[in-house]
Short mmCIF file of C-alpha atoms and ligand atoms in Angstrom, two decimals:
data_model
loop_
_atom_site.label_atom_id
_atom_site.label_comp_id
_atom_site.label_asym_id
_atom_site.label_seq_id
_atom_site.Cartn_x
_atom_site.Cartn_y
_atom_site.Cartn_z
CA MET A 97 51.50 58.68 4.96
CA LEU A 98 50.48 57.49 8.42
CA GLU A 99 51.78 59.06 11.60
CA LYS A 100 53.89 56.76 13.75
CA ASN A 101 52.99 56.20 17.43
CA ALA A 102 49.42 57.22 16.65
CA LEU A 103 46.00 55.80 17.43
CA TYR A 104 43.50 56.29 14.58
CA VAL A 105 39.84 56.15 15.72
CA VAL A 106 38.05 55.03 12.57
CA ALA A 107 34.30 55.12 11.93
CA THR A 108 32.89 52.18 9.97
CA PRO A 109 29.46 51.65 8.31
CA ILE A 110 26.22 51.12 10.31
CA GLY A 111 24.78 48.78 7.66
CA ASN A 112 25.65 49.53 4.05
CA LEU A 113 29.26 48.41 3.70
CA ARG A 114 30.01 51.13 1.17
CA ASP A 115 29.43 53.84 3.79
CA ILE A 116 33.13 54.08 4.60
CA SER A 117 35.41 56.93 3.66
CA LEU A 118 38.38 56.70 1.31
CA ARG A 119 40.56 57.98 4.15
CA ALA A 120 39.24 55.24 6.50
CA LEU A 121 40.14 52.55 3.95
CA ASP A 122 43.53 54.13 3.45
CA VAL A 123 44.27 54.14 7.18
CA LEU A 124 42.91 50.64 7.81
CA GLY A 125 45.01 49.29 4.95
CA LYS A 126 48.22 50.79 6.30
CA VAL A 127 48.22 50.61 10.13
CA ASP A 128 50.34 47.97 11.90
CA LEU A 129 47.39 46.71 13.97
CA ILE A 130 43.61 47.06 14.08
CA ALA A 131 41.81 46.78 17.42
CA ALA A 132 38.27 45.63 16.71
CA GLU A 133 35.23 44.76 18.83
CA HIS A 134 34.56 41.59 16.79
CA VAL A 135 37.56 40.82 14.64
CA GLN A 136 35.63 38.60 12.22
CA ASN A 137 32.98 41.25 11.47
CA SER A 138 35.60 43.87 10.74
CA GLN A 139 37.67 41.41 8.66
CA HIS A 140 34.58 40.84 6.54
CA LEU A 141 34.14 44.60 6.05
CA LEU A 142 37.74 45.04 4.98
CA ALA A 143 37.66 41.98 2.71
CA THR A 144 34.80 43.60 0.77
CA HIS A 145 37.18 46.50 0.16
CA ALA A 146 40.06 44.16 -0.75
CA ILE A 147 42.04 44.78 2.44
CA THR A 148 43.30 41.51 3.91
CA THR A 149 46.81 41.99 5.16
CA VAL A 150 46.53 43.55 8.58
CA LYS A 151 47.10 42.29 12.12
CA TRP A 152 44.18 42.27 14.51
CA ILE A 153 43.48 42.38 18.21
CA SER A 154 40.11 42.01 19.91
CA LEU A 155 39.06 45.00 22.04
CA HIS A 156 35.63 45.03 23.67
CA GLN A 157 33.97 46.46 26.77
CA HIS A 158 35.18 43.58 28.99
CA ASN A 159 38.87 43.71 28.08
CA GLU A 160 39.40 47.31 27.01
CA ALA A 161 41.65 48.28 29.95
CA ALA A 162 43.96 45.27 29.55
CA VAL A 163 44.17 45.53 25.75
CA SER A 164 44.86 49.26 26.03
CA GLU A 165 48.07 48.40 27.91
CA LYS A 166 49.19 46.19 25.02
CA ILE A 167 48.37 48.87 22.48
CA LEU A 168 50.42 51.40 24.46
CA THR A 169 53.42 49.10 24.29
CA LEU A 170 53.03 48.96 20.51
CA LEU A 171 52.78 52.75 20.27
CA ASP A 172 55.93 52.96 22.43
CA SER A 173 57.73 50.92 19.78
CA GLY A 174 56.71 53.30 16.97
CA LYS A 175 53.74 51.36 15.57
CA SER A 176 50.46 52.84 14.43
CA VAL A 177 47.13 51.37 15.54
CA ALA A 178 43.51 51.79 14.40
CA LEU A 179 40.43 51.33 16.58
CA VAL A 180 37.15 50.23 15.01
CA THR A 181 33.90 48.94 16.51
CA ASP A 182 31.21 46.76 15.00
CA ALA A 183 29.31 49.69 13.56
CA GLY A 184 29.57 53.44 13.38
CA THR A 185 31.83 55.67 15.41
CA PRO A 186 33.94 54.18 18.24
CA GLY A 187 33.28 55.67 21.66
CA ILE A 188 29.64 56.46 20.87
CA SER A 189 27.68 53.84 22.88
CA ASP A 190 30.68 51.69 22.05
CA PRO A 191 34.13 50.98 23.53
CA GLY A 192 36.94 53.43 22.91
CA ALA A 193 37.00 56.01 25.71
CA ILE A 194 39.38 54.03 27.98
CA LEU A 195 41.89 53.41 25.20
CA VAL A 196 41.72 56.99 23.94
CA ARG A 197 42.26 58.42 27.44
CA GLN A 198 45.29 56.19 28.03
CA VAL A 199 46.87 57.01 24.67
CA ARG A 200 46.33 60.74 25.18
CA ALA A 201 47.71 60.51 28.72
CA GLN A 202 50.93 59.05 27.28
CA GLY A 203 51.16 62.00 24.91
CA TYR A 204 50.61 60.05 21.70
CA PRO A 205 48.33 61.47 18.99
CA VAL A 206 44.73 60.27 18.78
CA ILE A 207 43.50 60.92 15.23
CA PRO A 208 39.75 60.67 14.49
CA VAL A 209 38.68 59.45 11.05
CA PRO A 210 35.01 60.44 10.92
CA GLY A 211 32.14 58.58 9.27
CA ALA A 212 28.83 56.90 9.98
CA ASN A 213 26.91 57.35 13.22
CA ALA A 214 23.36 56.06 13.69
CA ALA A 215 22.13 59.04 15.76
CA VAL A 216 23.33 61.67 13.30
CA CYS A 217 22.15 59.58 10.33
CA ALA A 218 18.64 59.43 11.88
CA MET A 219 18.60 63.17 12.67
CA SER A 220 19.64 64.01 9.12
CA ALA A 221 16.56 62.33 7.62
CA ALA A 222 13.97 63.12 10.33
CA GLY A 223 13.20 66.71 9.42
CA ILE A 224 13.13 67.89 13.01
CA MET A 225 12.97 71.70 13.19
CA ASN A 226 14.44 72.03 16.70
CA PRO A 227 18.16 72.61 16.12
CA HIS A 228 19.11 71.36 19.60
CA PHE A 229 19.35 67.71 20.51
CA LEU A 230 20.62 65.62 23.38
CA PHE A 231 22.18 62.26 22.62
CA TYR A 232 21.43 59.81 25.45
CA GLY A 233 22.26 56.41 23.93
CA PHE A 234 20.89 53.28 25.60
CA LEU A 235 18.37 53.67 28.44
CA PRO A 236 18.51 51.24 31.38
CA ALA A 237 17.18 47.78 30.50
CA LYS A 238 14.79 47.57 33.50
CA SER A 239 11.51 49.47 33.26
CA GLY A 240 11.68 51.04 36.73
CA LEU A 241 15.15 52.51 36.21
CA ARG A 242 14.28 53.47 32.64
CA LYS A 243 11.25 55.48 33.74
CA ARG A 244 13.22 57.12 36.52
CA GLU A 245 15.79 58.22 33.95
CA LEU A 246 13.13 59.44 31.51
CA ILE A 247 11.46 61.52 34.25
CA THR A 248 14.69 63.50 34.68
CA MET A 249 14.39 64.50 30.99
CA GLN A 250 10.69 65.52 31.05
CA SER A 251 11.30 69.21 30.85
CA TYR A 252 14.30 69.23 28.49
CA PRO A 253 13.50 71.42 25.50
CA TYR A 254 15.80 69.40 23.18
CA THR A 255 15.10 66.47 20.89
CA LEU A 256 16.12 63.38 22.89
CA ILE A 257 18.02 60.68 21.00
CA PHE A 258 18.01 57.09 22.23
CA TYR A 259 19.37 53.79 20.94
CA GLU A 260 17.22 50.72 21.54
CA ALA A 261 17.35 46.99 20.92
CA PRO A 262 14.49 45.14 19.21
CA HIS A 263 13.53 43.04 22.23
CA ARG A 264 12.91 46.21 24.34
CA ILE A 265 11.46 48.52 21.71
CA LEU A 266 7.79 48.12 22.68
CA GLU A 267 8.27 48.39 26.41
CA CYS A 268 10.62 51.34 25.98
CA ILE A 269 8.06 53.32 23.96
CA ALA A 270 5.30 52.30 26.40
CA ASP A 271 7.41 53.76 29.22
CA MET A 272 7.95 56.96 27.23
CA LEU A 273 4.20 57.25 26.74
CA GLU A 274 3.65 56.91 30.47
CA VAL A 275 6.28 59.51 31.37
CA PHE A 276 5.80 62.09 28.58
CA GLY A 277 2.06 61.71 27.83
CA PRO A 278 0.58 60.67 24.47
CA ASP A 279 1.23 63.82 22.42
CA ARG A 280 5.03 64.11 22.16
CA GLU A 281 6.28 63.36 18.65
CA LEU A 282 8.48 60.31 18.18
CA THR A 283 10.50 59.54 15.07
CA ILE A 284 11.60 55.96 14.83
CA ALA A 285 14.58 55.21 12.55
CA ARG A 286 14.98 51.49 11.96
CA GLU A 287 17.67 49.55 10.09
CA LEU A 288 19.28 52.69 8.67
CA THR A 289 21.19 52.17 5.42
CA LYS A 290 19.97 48.55 5.26
CA LEU A 291 17.37 46.68 3.18
CA PHE A 292 14.46 47.32 5.54
CA GLU A 293 15.30 50.91 6.39
CA THR A 294 12.20 52.62 7.82
CA ILE A 295 11.75 56.12 9.15
CA HIS A 296 8.35 56.70 10.71
CA ALA A 297 7.00 59.54 12.82
CA GLY A 298 3.88 60.24 14.84
CA THR A 299 2.79 60.90 18.39
CA LEU A 300 4.06 58.43 20.97
CA GLN A 301 0.65 56.77 21.01
CA GLN A 302 0.47 56.55 17.20
CA VAL A 303 3.96 55.10 16.89
CA LEU A 304 3.30 52.52 19.61
CA ASP A 305 0.06 51.45 17.90
CA TRP A 306 1.82 51.27 14.51
CA LEU A 307 4.61 49.08 15.91
CA GLN A 308 2.21 46.80 17.76
CA ALA A 309 0.24 46.26 14.56
CA ASP A 310 3.24 44.92 12.62
CA ALA A 311 5.76 42.50 14.15
CA ASN A 312 8.15 43.07 11.25
CA GLN A 313 8.58 46.69 12.29
CA GLN A 314 9.77 45.52 15.71
CA LYS A 315 12.87 43.84 14.26
CA GLY A 316 16.33 45.24 13.75
CA GLU A 317 18.21 48.22 15.14
CA PHE A 318 16.55 51.42 16.29
CA VAL A 319 17.22 55.09 16.87
CA LEU A 320 14.43 56.92 18.69
CA LEU A 321 14.08 60.69 18.36
CA LEU A 322 11.67 62.11 20.90
CA SER A 323 10.59 65.74 20.58
CA GLY A 324 11.60 68.00 23.46
CA ALA A 325 9.32 69.76 25.93
CA GLU A 326 7.58 72.84 24.64
CA VAL A 327 8.73 75.61 26.90
CA PRO A 328 5.85 77.85 27.75
CA GLU A 329 6.60 81.54 27.99
CA LYS A 330 6.09 82.63 31.58
CA SER A 331 3.43 85.09 30.51
CA GLU A 332 1.53 82.34 28.60
CA ILE A 333 -0.25 81.24 31.75
CA SER A 334 -1.93 83.62 34.12
CA ASP A 335 -1.04 83.56 37.79
CA GLN A 336 -4.66 82.66 38.53
CA ALA A 337 -4.56 79.59 36.25
CA ARG A 338 -1.24 78.52 37.72
CA HIS A 339 -2.70 78.84 41.23
CA THR A 340 -5.78 76.80 40.22
CA LEU A 341 -3.58 74.10 38.71
CA ILE A 342 -1.41 73.84 41.82
CA CYS A 343 -4.50 73.53 44.06
CA LEU A 344 -6.11 70.89 41.83
CA LEU A 345 -2.89 68.92 41.46
CA ALA A 346 -2.80 68.56 45.21
CA GLU A 347 -6.19 66.82 45.16
CA LEU A 348 -6.61 65.17 41.76
CA PRO A 349 -4.71 62.99 39.27
CA LEU A 350 -2.62 65.06 36.83
CA LYS A 351 -4.82 64.65 33.74
CA GLN A 352 -8.00 65.62 35.60
CA ALA A 353 -6.32 68.62 37.24
CA VAL A 354 -5.14 69.83 33.82
CA LYS A 355 -8.57 69.33 32.23
CA LEU A 356 -10.40 71.21 34.97
CA THR A 357 -7.87 74.04 35.04
CA ALA A 358 -8.23 74.42 31.26
CA GLU A 359 -12.02 74.58 31.59
CA ILE A 360 -11.93 77.05 34.47
CA SER A 361 -9.24 79.33 33.08
CA GLY A 362 -9.59 78.96 29.31
CA GLU A 363 -5.80 78.45 29.10
CA ASN A 364 -4.20 76.11 26.55
CA LYS A 365 -4.45 72.49 27.71
CA LYS A 366 -1.08 71.46 26.24
CA VAL A 367 0.72 74.28 27.99
CA LEU A 368 -1.03 73.45 31.24
CA TYR A 369 -0.11 69.78 30.84
CA GLN A 370 3.58 70.63 30.47
CA LEU A 371 3.37 72.99 33.45
CA ALA A 372 1.75 70.23 35.50
CA LEU A 373 4.58 67.81 34.55
CA ASP A 374 7.16 70.45 35.50
CA LEU A 375 5.45 71.17 38.81
CA LYS A 376 5.24 67.48 39.58
CA ALA A 377 8.89 66.88 38.68
CA ALA A 378 9.95 69.85 40.84
CA GLY A 379 7.77 68.54 43.68
CA ASP A 380 9.10 64.96 43.35
CA SER A 381 12.71 66.07 43.35
CA GLY A 382 12.26 68.63 46.13
N1 SAM B 411 28.85 53.41 17.59
C1 SAM B 411 27.55 53.29 16.95
C2 SAM B 411 27.22 54.65 16.30
O1 SAM B 411 28.13 55.42 16.03
O2 SAM B 411 26.03 54.92 16.02
C3 SAM B 411 26.52 52.80 17.90
C4 SAM B 411 26.79 51.43 18.43
S1 SAM B 411 25.59 50.86 19.55
C5 SAM B 411 26.42 49.47 20.26
C6 SAM B 411 24.45 50.03 18.52
C7 SAM B 411 23.10 50.74 18.52
O3 SAM B 411 23.14 51.82 17.57
C8 SAM B 411 21.97 49.86 18.03
O4 SAM B 411 21.42 49.08 19.08
C9 SAM B 411 20.99 50.87 17.50
O5 SAM B 411 20.26 51.44 18.54
C10 SAM B 411 21.92 51.91 16.88
N2 SAM B 411 22.18 51.55 15.47
C11 SAM B 411 23.32 51.08 14.94
N3 SAM B 411 23.17 50.86 13.64
C12 SAM B 411 21.92 51.21 13.32
C13 SAM B 411 21.15 51.20 12.14
N4 SAM B 411 21.67 50.76 10.99
N5 SAM B 411 19.88 51.62 12.17
C14 SAM B 411 19.33 52.07 13.32
N6 SAM B 411 20.00 52.08 14.50
C15 SAM B 411 21.26 51.65 14.49
#
């Protein structure tokens, strides 16, 4: 039985059309109206599950506010409505938040029907030991803004999760390399649940080289999982080495300052490199 006056937020597959829950099919087959990002795509999905009899409305990022008003009128009259997007979970790098806020503000139930999500799907198969992650979604399309955004995340000790489009994948990873240095680990999850599903991991430099060597690997949809900053224990670096690094950073490019400090102090180069990035970020923002 469906609840009346309710908005169901229903996750749909991210590729394989069978990745949809029994409950999702149940709800989508019974609601009075389905709001979908691209009606035709969602009709195709439901047709493969023998559901053809529902009413549709198009809801996308450019009309979400106006369509939300219409949906509220329907809820007022006792109807039930489902929201789906083209792929995965609505509201996650997808429309949904405006509608959900308006429905909740009117006091009607918003009922999530969980299912596929590209970020979680990628994490589940990446074997990343760090239990903490930060989902960012899409970075800015322009390189300057993208790098500025990445710099703010340099010292985050969490796995960073990004979505990226095929036409920006190379330049995006090249920017990551510039901002995070060559040694951070990147897992690239491409075309999840589809024919050409690929999950590949290496350092940023290795993954960039691998992608550049094979144009086929640059096609499709991507989730990028970038390892977080290693947080050095305070005691890991002596005050003397820290002082040396600060002095050298004032005079030399970052890599050279780190190399010399490591030679002078005998401290771990990786740890010094991260400290240098942190010092630089603190200096730039202060
Ligand atoms: N709402 C979706 C979710 O729950 O994951 C995300 C929608 S967002 C508009 C689309 C982006 O998600 C793609 O550009 C890609 O970065 C990622 N994505 C979606 N499906 C994917 C798949 N099958 N494999 C890899 N990434 C995918």
